[in-house]
mmCIF file of C-alpha atoms and ligand atoms in Angstrom:
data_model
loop_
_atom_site.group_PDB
_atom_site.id
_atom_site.type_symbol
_atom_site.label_atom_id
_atom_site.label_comp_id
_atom_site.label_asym_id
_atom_site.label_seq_id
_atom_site.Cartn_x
_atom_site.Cartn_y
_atom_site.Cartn_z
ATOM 1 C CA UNK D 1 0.000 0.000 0.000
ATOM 2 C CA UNK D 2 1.552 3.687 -0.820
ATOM 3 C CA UNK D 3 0.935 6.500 1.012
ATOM 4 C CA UNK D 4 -1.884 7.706 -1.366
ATOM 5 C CA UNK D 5 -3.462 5.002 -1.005
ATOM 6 C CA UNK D 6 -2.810 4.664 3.117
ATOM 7 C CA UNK D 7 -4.441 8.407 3.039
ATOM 8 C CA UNK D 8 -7.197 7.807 1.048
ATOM 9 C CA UNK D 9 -8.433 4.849 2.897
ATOM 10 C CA UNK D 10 -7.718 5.767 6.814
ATOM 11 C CA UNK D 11 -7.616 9.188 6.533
ATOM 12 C CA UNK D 12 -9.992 11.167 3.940
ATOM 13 C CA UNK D 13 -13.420 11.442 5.159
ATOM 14 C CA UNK D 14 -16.556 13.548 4.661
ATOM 15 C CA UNK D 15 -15.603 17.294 5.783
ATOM 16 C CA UNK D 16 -18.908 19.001 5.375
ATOM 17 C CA UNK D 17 -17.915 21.909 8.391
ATOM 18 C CA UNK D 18 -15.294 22.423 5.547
ATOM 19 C CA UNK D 19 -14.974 24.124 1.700
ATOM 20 C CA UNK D 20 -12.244 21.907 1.033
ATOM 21 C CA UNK D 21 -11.200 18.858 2.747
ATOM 22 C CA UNK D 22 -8.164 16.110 2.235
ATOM 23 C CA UNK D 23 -7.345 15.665 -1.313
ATOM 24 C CA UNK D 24 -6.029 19.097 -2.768
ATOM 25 C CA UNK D 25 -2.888 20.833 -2.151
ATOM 26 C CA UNK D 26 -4.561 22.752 0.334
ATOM 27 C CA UNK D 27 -7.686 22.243 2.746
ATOM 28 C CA UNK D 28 -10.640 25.935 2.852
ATOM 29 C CA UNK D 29 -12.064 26.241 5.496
ATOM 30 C CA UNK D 30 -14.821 29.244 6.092
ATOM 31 C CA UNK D 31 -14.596 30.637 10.004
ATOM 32 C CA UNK D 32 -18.285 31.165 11.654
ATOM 33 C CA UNK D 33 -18.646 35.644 10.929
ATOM 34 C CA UNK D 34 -17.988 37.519 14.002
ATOM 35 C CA UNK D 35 -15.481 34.578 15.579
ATOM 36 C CA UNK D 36 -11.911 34.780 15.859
ATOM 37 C CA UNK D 37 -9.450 31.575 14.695
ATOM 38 C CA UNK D 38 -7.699 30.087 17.585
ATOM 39 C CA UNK D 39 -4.717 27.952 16.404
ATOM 40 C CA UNK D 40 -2.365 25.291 17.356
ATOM 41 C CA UNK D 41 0.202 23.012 16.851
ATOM 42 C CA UNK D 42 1.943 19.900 18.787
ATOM 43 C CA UNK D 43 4.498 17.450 18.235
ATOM 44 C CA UNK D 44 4.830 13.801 19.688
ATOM 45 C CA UNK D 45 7.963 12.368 19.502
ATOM 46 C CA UNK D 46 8.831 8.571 20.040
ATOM 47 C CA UNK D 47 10.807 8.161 23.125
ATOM 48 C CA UNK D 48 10.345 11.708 24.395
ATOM 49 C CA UNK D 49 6.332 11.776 24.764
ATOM 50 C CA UNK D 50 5.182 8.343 24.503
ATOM 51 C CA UNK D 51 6.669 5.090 24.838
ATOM 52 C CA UNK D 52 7.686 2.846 21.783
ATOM 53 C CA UNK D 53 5.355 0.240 22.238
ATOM 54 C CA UNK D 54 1.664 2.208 23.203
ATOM 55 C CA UNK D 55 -0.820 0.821 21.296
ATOM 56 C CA UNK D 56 -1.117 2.587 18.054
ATOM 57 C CA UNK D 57 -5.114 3.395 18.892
ATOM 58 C CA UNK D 58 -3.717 5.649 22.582
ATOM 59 C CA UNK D 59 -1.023 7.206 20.041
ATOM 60 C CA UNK D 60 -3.918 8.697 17.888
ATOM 61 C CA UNK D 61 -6.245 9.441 20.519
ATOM 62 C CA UNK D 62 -3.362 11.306 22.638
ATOM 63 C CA UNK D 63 -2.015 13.147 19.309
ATOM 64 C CA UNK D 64 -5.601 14.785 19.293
ATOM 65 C CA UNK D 65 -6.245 15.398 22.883
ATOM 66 C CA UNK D 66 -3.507 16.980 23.661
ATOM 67 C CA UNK D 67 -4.088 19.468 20.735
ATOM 68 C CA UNK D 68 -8.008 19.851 21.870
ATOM 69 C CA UNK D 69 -6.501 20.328 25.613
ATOM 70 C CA UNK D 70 -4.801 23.606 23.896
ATOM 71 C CA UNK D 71 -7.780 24.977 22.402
ATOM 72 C CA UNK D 72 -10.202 23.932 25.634
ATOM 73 C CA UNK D 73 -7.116 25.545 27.874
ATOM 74 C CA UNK D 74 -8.460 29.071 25.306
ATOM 75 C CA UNK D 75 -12.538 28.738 25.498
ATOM 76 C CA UNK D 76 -12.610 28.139 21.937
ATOM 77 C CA UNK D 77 -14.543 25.306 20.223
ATOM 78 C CA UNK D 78 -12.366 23.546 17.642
ATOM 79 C CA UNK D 79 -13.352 22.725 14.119
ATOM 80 C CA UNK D 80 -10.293 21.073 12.321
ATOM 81 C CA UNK D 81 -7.048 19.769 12.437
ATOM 82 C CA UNK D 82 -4.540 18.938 10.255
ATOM 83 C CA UNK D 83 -2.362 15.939 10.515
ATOM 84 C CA UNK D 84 1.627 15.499 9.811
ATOM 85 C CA UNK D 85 2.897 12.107 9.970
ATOM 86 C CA UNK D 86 6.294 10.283 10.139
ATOM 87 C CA UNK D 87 6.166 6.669 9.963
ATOM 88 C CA UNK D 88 9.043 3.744 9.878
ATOM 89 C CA UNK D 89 7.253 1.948 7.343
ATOM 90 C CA UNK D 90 3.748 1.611 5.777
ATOM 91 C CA UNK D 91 2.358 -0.672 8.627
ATOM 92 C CA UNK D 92 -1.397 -0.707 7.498
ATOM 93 C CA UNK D 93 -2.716 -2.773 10.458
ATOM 94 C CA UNK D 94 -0.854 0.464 12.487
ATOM 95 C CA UNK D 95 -2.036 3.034 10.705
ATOM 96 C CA UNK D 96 -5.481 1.894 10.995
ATOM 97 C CA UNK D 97 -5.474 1.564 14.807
ATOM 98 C CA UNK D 98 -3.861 5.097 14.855
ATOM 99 C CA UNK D 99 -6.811 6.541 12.722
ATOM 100 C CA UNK D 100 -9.225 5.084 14.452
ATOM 101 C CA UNK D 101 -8.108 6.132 17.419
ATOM 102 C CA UNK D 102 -7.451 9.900 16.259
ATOM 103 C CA UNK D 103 -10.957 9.903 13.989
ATOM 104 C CA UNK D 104 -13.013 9.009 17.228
ATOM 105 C CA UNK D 105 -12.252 11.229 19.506
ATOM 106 C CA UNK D 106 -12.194 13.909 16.327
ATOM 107 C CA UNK D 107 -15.924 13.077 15.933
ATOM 108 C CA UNK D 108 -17.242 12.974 19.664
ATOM 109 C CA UNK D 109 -15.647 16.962 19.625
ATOM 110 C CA UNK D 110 -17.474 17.350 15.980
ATOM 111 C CA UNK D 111 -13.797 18.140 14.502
ATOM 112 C CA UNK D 112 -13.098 17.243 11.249
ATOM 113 C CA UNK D 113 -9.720 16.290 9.730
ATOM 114 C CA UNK D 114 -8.678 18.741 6.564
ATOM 115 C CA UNK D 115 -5.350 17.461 5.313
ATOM 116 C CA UNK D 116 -2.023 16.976 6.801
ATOM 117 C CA UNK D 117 1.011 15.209 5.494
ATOM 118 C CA UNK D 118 2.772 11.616 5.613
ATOM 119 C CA UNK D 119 6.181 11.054 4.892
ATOM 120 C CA UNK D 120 8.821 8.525 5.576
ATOM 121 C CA UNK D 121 11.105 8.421 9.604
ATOM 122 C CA UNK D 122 11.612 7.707 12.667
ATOM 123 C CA UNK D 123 7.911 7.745 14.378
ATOM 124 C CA UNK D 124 7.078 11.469 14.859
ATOM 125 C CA UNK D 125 3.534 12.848 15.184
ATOM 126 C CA UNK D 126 2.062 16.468 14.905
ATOM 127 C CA UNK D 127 -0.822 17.961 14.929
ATOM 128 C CA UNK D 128 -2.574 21.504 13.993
ATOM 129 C CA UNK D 129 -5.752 22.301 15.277
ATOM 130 C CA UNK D 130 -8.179 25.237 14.229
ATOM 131 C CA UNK D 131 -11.160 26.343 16.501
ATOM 132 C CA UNK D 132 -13.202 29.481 17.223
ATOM 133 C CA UNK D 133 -14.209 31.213 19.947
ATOM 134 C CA UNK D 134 -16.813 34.483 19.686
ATOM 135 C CA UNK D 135 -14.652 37.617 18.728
ATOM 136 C CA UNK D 136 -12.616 39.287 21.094
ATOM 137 C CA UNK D 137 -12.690 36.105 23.778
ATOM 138 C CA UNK D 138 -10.252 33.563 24.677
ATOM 139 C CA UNK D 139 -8.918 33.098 28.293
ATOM 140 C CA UNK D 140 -5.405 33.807 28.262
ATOM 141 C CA UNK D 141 -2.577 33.367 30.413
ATOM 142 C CA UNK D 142 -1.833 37.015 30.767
ATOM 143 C CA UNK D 143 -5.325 37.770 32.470
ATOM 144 C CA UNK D 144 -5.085 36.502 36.026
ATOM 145 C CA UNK D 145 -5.543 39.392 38.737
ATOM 146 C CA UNK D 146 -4.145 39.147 42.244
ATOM 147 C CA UNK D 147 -6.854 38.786 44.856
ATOM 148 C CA UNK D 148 -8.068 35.596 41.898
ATOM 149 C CA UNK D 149 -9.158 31.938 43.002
ATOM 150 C CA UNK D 150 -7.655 28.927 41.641
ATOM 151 C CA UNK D 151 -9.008 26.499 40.273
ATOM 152 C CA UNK D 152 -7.973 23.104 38.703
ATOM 153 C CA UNK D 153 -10.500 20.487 36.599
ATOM 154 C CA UNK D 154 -11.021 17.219 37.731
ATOM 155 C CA UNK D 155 -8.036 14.867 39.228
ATOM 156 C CA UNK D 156 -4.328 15.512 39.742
ATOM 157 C CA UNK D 157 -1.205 13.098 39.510
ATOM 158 C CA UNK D 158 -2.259 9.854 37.281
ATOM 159 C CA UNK D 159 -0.399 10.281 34.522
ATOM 160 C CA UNK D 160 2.858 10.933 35.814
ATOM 161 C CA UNK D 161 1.984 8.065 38.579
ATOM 162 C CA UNK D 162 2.044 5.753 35.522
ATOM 163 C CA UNK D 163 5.121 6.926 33.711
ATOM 164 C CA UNK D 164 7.013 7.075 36.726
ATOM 165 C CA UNK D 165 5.870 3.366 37.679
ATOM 166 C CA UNK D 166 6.785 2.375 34.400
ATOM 167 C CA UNK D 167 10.272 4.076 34.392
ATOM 168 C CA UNK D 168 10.561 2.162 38.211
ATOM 169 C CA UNK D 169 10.945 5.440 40.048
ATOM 170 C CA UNK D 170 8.031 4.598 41.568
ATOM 171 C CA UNK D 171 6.439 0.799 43.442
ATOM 172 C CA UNK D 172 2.826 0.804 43.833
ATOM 173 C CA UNK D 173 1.150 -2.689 44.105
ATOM 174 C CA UNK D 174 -1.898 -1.805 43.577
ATOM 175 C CA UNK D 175 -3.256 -2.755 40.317
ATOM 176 C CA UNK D 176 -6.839 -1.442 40.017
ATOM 177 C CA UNK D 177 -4.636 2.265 40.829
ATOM 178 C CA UNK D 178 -2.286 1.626 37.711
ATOM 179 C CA UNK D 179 -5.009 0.263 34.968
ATOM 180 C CA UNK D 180 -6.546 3.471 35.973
ATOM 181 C CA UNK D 181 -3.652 5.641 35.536
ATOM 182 C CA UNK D 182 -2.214 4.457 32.149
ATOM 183 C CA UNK D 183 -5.577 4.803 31.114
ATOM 184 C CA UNK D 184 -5.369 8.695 32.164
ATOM 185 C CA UNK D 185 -1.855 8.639 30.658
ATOM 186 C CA UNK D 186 -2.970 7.468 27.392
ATOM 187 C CA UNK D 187 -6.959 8.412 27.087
ATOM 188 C CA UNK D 188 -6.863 11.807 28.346
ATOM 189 C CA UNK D 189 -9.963 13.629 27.871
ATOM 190 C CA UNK D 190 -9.447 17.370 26.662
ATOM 191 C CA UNK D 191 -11.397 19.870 28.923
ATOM 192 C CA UNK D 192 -13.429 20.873 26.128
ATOM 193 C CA UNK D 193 -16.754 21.837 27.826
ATOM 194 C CA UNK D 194 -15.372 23.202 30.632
ATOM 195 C CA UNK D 195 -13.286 25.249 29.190
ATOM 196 C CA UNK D 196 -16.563 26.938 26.899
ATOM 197 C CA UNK D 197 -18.048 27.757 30.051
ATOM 198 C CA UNK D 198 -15.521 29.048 31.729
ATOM 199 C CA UNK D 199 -14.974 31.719 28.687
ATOM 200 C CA UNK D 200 -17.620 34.207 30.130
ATOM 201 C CA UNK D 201 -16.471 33.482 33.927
ATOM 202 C CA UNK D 202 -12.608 32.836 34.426
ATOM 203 C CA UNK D 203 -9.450 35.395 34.039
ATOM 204 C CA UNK D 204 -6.670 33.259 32.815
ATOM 205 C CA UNK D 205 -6.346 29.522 31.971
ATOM 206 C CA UNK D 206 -3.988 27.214 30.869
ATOM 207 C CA UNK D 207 -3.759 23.279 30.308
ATOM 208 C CA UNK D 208 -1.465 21.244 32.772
ATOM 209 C CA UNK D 209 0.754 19.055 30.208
ATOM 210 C CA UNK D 210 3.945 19.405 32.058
ATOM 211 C CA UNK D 211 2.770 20.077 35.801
ATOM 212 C CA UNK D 212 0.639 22.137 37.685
ATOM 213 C CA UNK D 213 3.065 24.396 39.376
ATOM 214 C CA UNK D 214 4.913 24.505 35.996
ATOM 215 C CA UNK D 215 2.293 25.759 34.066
ATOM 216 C CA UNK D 216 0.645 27.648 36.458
ATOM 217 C CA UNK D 217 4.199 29.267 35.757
ATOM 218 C CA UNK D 218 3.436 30.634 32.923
ATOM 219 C CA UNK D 219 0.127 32.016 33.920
ATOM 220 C CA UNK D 220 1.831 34.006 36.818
ATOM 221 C CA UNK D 221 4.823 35.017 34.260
ATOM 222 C CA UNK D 222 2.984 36.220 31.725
ATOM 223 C CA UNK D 223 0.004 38.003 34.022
ATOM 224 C CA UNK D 224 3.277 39.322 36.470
ATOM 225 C CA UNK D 225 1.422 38.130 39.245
ATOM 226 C CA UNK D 226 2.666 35.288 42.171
ATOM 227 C CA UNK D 227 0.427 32.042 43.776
ATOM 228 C CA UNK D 228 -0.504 30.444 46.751
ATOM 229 C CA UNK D 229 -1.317 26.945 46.198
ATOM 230 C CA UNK D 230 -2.681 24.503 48.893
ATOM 231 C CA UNK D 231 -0.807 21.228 48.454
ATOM 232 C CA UNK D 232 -4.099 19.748 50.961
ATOM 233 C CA UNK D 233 -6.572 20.906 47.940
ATOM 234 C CA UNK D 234 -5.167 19.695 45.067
ATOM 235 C CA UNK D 235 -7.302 16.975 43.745
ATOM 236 C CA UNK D 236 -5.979 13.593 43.524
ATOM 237 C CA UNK D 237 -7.419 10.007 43.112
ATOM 238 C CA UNK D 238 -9.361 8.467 46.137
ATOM 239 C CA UNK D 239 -6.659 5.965 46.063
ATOM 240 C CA UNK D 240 -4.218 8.096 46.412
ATOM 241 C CA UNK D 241 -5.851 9.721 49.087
ATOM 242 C CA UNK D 242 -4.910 8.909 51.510
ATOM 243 C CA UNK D 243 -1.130 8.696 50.255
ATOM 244 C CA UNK D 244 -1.176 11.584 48.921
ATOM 245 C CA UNK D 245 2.314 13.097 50.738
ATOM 246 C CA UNK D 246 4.079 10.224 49.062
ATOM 247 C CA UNK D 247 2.724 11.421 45.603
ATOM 248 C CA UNK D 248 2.756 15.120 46.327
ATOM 249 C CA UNK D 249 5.519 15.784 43.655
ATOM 250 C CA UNK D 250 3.099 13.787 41.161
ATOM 251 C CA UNK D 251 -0.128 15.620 41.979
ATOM 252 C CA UNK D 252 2.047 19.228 42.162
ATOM 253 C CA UNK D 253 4.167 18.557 39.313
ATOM 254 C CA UNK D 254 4.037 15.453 37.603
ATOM 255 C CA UNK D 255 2.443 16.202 34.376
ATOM 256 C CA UNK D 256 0.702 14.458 31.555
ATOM 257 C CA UNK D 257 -2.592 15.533 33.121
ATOM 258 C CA UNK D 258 -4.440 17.174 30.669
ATOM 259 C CA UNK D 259 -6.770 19.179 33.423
ATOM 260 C CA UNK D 260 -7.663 22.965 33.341
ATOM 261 C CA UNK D 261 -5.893 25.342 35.914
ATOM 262 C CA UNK D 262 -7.773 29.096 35.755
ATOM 263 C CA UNK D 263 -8.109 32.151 37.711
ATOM 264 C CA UNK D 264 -11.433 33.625 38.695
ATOM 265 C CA UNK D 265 -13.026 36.345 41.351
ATOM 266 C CA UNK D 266 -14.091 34.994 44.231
ATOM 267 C CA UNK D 267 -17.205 36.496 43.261
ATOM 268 C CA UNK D 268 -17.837 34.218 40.376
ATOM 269 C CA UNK D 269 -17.630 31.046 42.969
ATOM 270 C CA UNK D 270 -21.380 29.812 42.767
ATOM 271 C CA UNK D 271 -21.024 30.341 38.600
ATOM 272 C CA UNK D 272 -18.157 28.559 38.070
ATOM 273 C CA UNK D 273 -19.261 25.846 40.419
ATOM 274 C CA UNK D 274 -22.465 25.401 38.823
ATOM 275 C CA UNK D 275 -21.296 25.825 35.490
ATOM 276 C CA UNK D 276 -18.802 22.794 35.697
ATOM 277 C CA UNK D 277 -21.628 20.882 37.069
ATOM 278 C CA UNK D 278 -23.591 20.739 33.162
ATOM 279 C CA UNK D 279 -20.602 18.987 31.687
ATOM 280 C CA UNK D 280 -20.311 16.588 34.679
ATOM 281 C CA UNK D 281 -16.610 18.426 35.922
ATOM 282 C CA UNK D 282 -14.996 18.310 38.889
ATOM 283 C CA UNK D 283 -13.512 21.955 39.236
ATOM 284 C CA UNK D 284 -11.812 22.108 43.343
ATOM 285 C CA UNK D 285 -10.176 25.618 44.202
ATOM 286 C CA UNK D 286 -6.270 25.262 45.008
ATOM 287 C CA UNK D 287 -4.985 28.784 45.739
ATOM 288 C CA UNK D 288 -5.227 32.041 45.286
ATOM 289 C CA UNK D 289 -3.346 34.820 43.221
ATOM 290 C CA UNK D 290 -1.590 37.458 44.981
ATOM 291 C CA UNK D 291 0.837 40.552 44.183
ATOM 292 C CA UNK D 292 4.833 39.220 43.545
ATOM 293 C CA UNK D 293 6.313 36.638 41.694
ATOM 294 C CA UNK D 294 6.212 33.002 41.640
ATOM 295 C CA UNK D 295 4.424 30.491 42.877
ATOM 296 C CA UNK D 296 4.136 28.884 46.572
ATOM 297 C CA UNK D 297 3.364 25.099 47.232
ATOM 298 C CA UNK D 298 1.805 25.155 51.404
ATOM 299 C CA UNK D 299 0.926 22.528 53.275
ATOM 300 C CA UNK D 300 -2.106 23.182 56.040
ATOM 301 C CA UNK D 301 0.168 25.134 58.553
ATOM 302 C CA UNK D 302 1.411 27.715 55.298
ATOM 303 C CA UNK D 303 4.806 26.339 55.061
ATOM 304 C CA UNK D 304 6.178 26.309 51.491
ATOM 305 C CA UNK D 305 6.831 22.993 50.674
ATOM 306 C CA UNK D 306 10.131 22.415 48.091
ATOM 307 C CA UNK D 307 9.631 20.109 45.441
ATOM 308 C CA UNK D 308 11.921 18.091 43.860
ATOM 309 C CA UNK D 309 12.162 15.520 41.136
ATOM 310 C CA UNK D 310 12.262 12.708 43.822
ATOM 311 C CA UNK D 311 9.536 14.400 46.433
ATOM 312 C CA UNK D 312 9.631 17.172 48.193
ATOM 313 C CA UNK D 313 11.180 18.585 51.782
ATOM 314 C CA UNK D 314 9.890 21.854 53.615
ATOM 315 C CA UNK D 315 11.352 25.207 53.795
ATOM 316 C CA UNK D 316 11.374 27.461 56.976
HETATM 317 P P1 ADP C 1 1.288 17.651 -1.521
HETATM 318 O O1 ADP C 1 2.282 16.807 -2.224
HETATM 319 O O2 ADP C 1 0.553 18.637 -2.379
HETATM 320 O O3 ADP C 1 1.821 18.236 -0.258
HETATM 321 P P2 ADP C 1 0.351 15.352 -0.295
HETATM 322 O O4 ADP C 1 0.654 14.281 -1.254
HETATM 323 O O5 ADP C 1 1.274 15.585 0.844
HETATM 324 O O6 ADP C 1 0.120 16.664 -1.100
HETATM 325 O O7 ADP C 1 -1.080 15.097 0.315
HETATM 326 C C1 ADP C 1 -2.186 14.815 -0.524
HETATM 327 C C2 ADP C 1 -3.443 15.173 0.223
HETATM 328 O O8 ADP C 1 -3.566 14.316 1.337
HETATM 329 C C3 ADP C 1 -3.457 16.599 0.757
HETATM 330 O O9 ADP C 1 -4.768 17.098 0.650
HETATM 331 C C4 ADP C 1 -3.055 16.446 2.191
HETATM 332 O O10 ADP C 1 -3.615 17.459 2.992
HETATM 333 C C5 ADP C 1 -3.645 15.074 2.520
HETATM 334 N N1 ADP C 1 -2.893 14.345 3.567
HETATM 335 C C6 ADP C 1 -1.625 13.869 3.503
HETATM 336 N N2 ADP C 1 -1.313 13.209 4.626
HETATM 337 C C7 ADP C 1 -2.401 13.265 5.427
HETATM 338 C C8 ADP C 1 -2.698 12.794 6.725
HETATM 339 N N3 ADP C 1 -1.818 12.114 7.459
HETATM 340 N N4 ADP C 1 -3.919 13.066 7.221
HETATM 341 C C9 ADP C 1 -4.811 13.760 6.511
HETATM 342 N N5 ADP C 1 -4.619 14.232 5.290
HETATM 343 C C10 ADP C 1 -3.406 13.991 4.739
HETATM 344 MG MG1 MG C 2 2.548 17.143 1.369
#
């Protein structure tokens, strides 16, 4: 099978949100009048984001979702992507999995795949993703305000719990705890609908990929403001629970998690609360926003807590 051929069986598909779908030298698409484009692109990379032998249906879910996570981490609702593709070899039974993988969770968001590009290499994935959001609205990093809440979307620490179990950093036994964290790891499920409510009530937002204090980071560096953040509040798995100091550098800044972290005015509490409630979200409040720089891990007394790569001590 050629790569024509590969496209035109796994990968074209009806595009009717689009002018122009796969098939030309280049996809039209027509943006709803008085929206703006929101845009994105990510790269995967064998070895560095995903391990060499996830099944090939995760790989194209995960190329997607992390994408969608971008545009849900904006408020805006996304409409098409585009896909680039490097592949070892023309492994149909692969490249089926993959599309199935990517085209389902394309068609529960109502996205629609308008082109990309497949070529020959060493496994490399990336994708570009086009959404919209109403004219002049996004929620961007740069809009947090000191006195804010903030908030994170539904559980901390899974992800990383599974990569670091799988790089044997890490020894849990208990096996209902891992099937449910390589599923996070390799199913995540982009905020989407959260993050479309959110666009009339929250400040700033961002999408935790590489760890909540980390990107919480670049909230706080880009809106020059510092955090507080409550290491007891950060949402975690019931079974980590009650284990949760041992896993404290997983919940705080472990990564692959795929949740929402946004700033809103305490007086928009009840809103946001109920608001996550339609889409079935768990949204907990972490910390709070306040004048400086940086940000603050505390543990219930209000002593920073260091992190490290291997856990975490206390300061003071
Ligand atoms: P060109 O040589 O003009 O760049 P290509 O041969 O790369 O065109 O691609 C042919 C068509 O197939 C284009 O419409 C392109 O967008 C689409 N395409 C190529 N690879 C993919 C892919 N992995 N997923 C979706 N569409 C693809
Ligand atoms: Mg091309």
């Amino acid at each position: 099978m050629n790569e024509f051929e590969l496209i035109g069986r796994y990968f074209k598909r009806p595009t009717p949100s689009a002018l122009l779908g796969v098939g030309d030298d280049a996809a039209i698409v027509r943006p709803t009048p008085g929206h703006d484009l929101h845009m994105s692109v990510d790269m995967l990379v064998e070895g560095r984001h995903f391990f060499a032998d996830v099944a090939p249906r995760a790989l194209g879910h995960k190329a997607l979702a992390v994408n969608l996570s971008d545009l849900a981490a904006m408020g805006a609702r996304p409409r098409w992507a585009l896909l680039s593709l490097a592949l070892p070899k023309a492994d149909e039974a692969w490249v089926a999995e993959f599309a199935a993988g990517f085209l389902a969770l394309a068609e529960s968001h109502g996205v629609e795949l308008i082109g990309g590009d497949t070529t020959c290499g060493p496994l490399t994935l990336s994708v570009t993703i086009l959404g919209e959001a109403p004219a002049g609205q996004a929620l961007r990093r740069a809009a947090a305000k000191a006195g804010d809440d903030i908030w994170v979307s539904g559980e901390l620490g899974l992800g990383a719990l599974s990569v670091r179990q799988r790089l044997g950093w890490l020894n849990v036994n208990d096996a209902e705890l891992l099937a449910a964290a390589r599923y996070k790891l390799e199913y995540p499920e982009p905020r989407l609908a959260l993050g479309a409510v959110l666009l009339p009530l929250a400040h700033a937002a961002a999408d935790v990929s590489d760890g909540l204090m980390a990107d919480l980071g670049h909230i706080l560096d880009e809106s020059a403001v510092a955090a507080e953040v409550w290491a007891d509040a950060l949402p975690s798995h019931p079974a980590l629970e009650a284990r949760r100091g041992e896993f404290l550098a997983c919940l705080a800044a472990g990564g692959d998690d795929y949740e929402l972290v946004f700033t809103a005015a305490p007086a928009k509490r009840a809103a946001i609360e109920a608001a996550a409630a339609a889409p079935g979200c768990r949204v907990s409040r972490i910390g709070r926003i306040v004048a400086g720089k940086g940000a603050r891990l505390l543990d219930s007394a209000g002593v920073e807590i260091k992190l490290d790569k291997d856990g975490y001590d206390h300061f003071g």
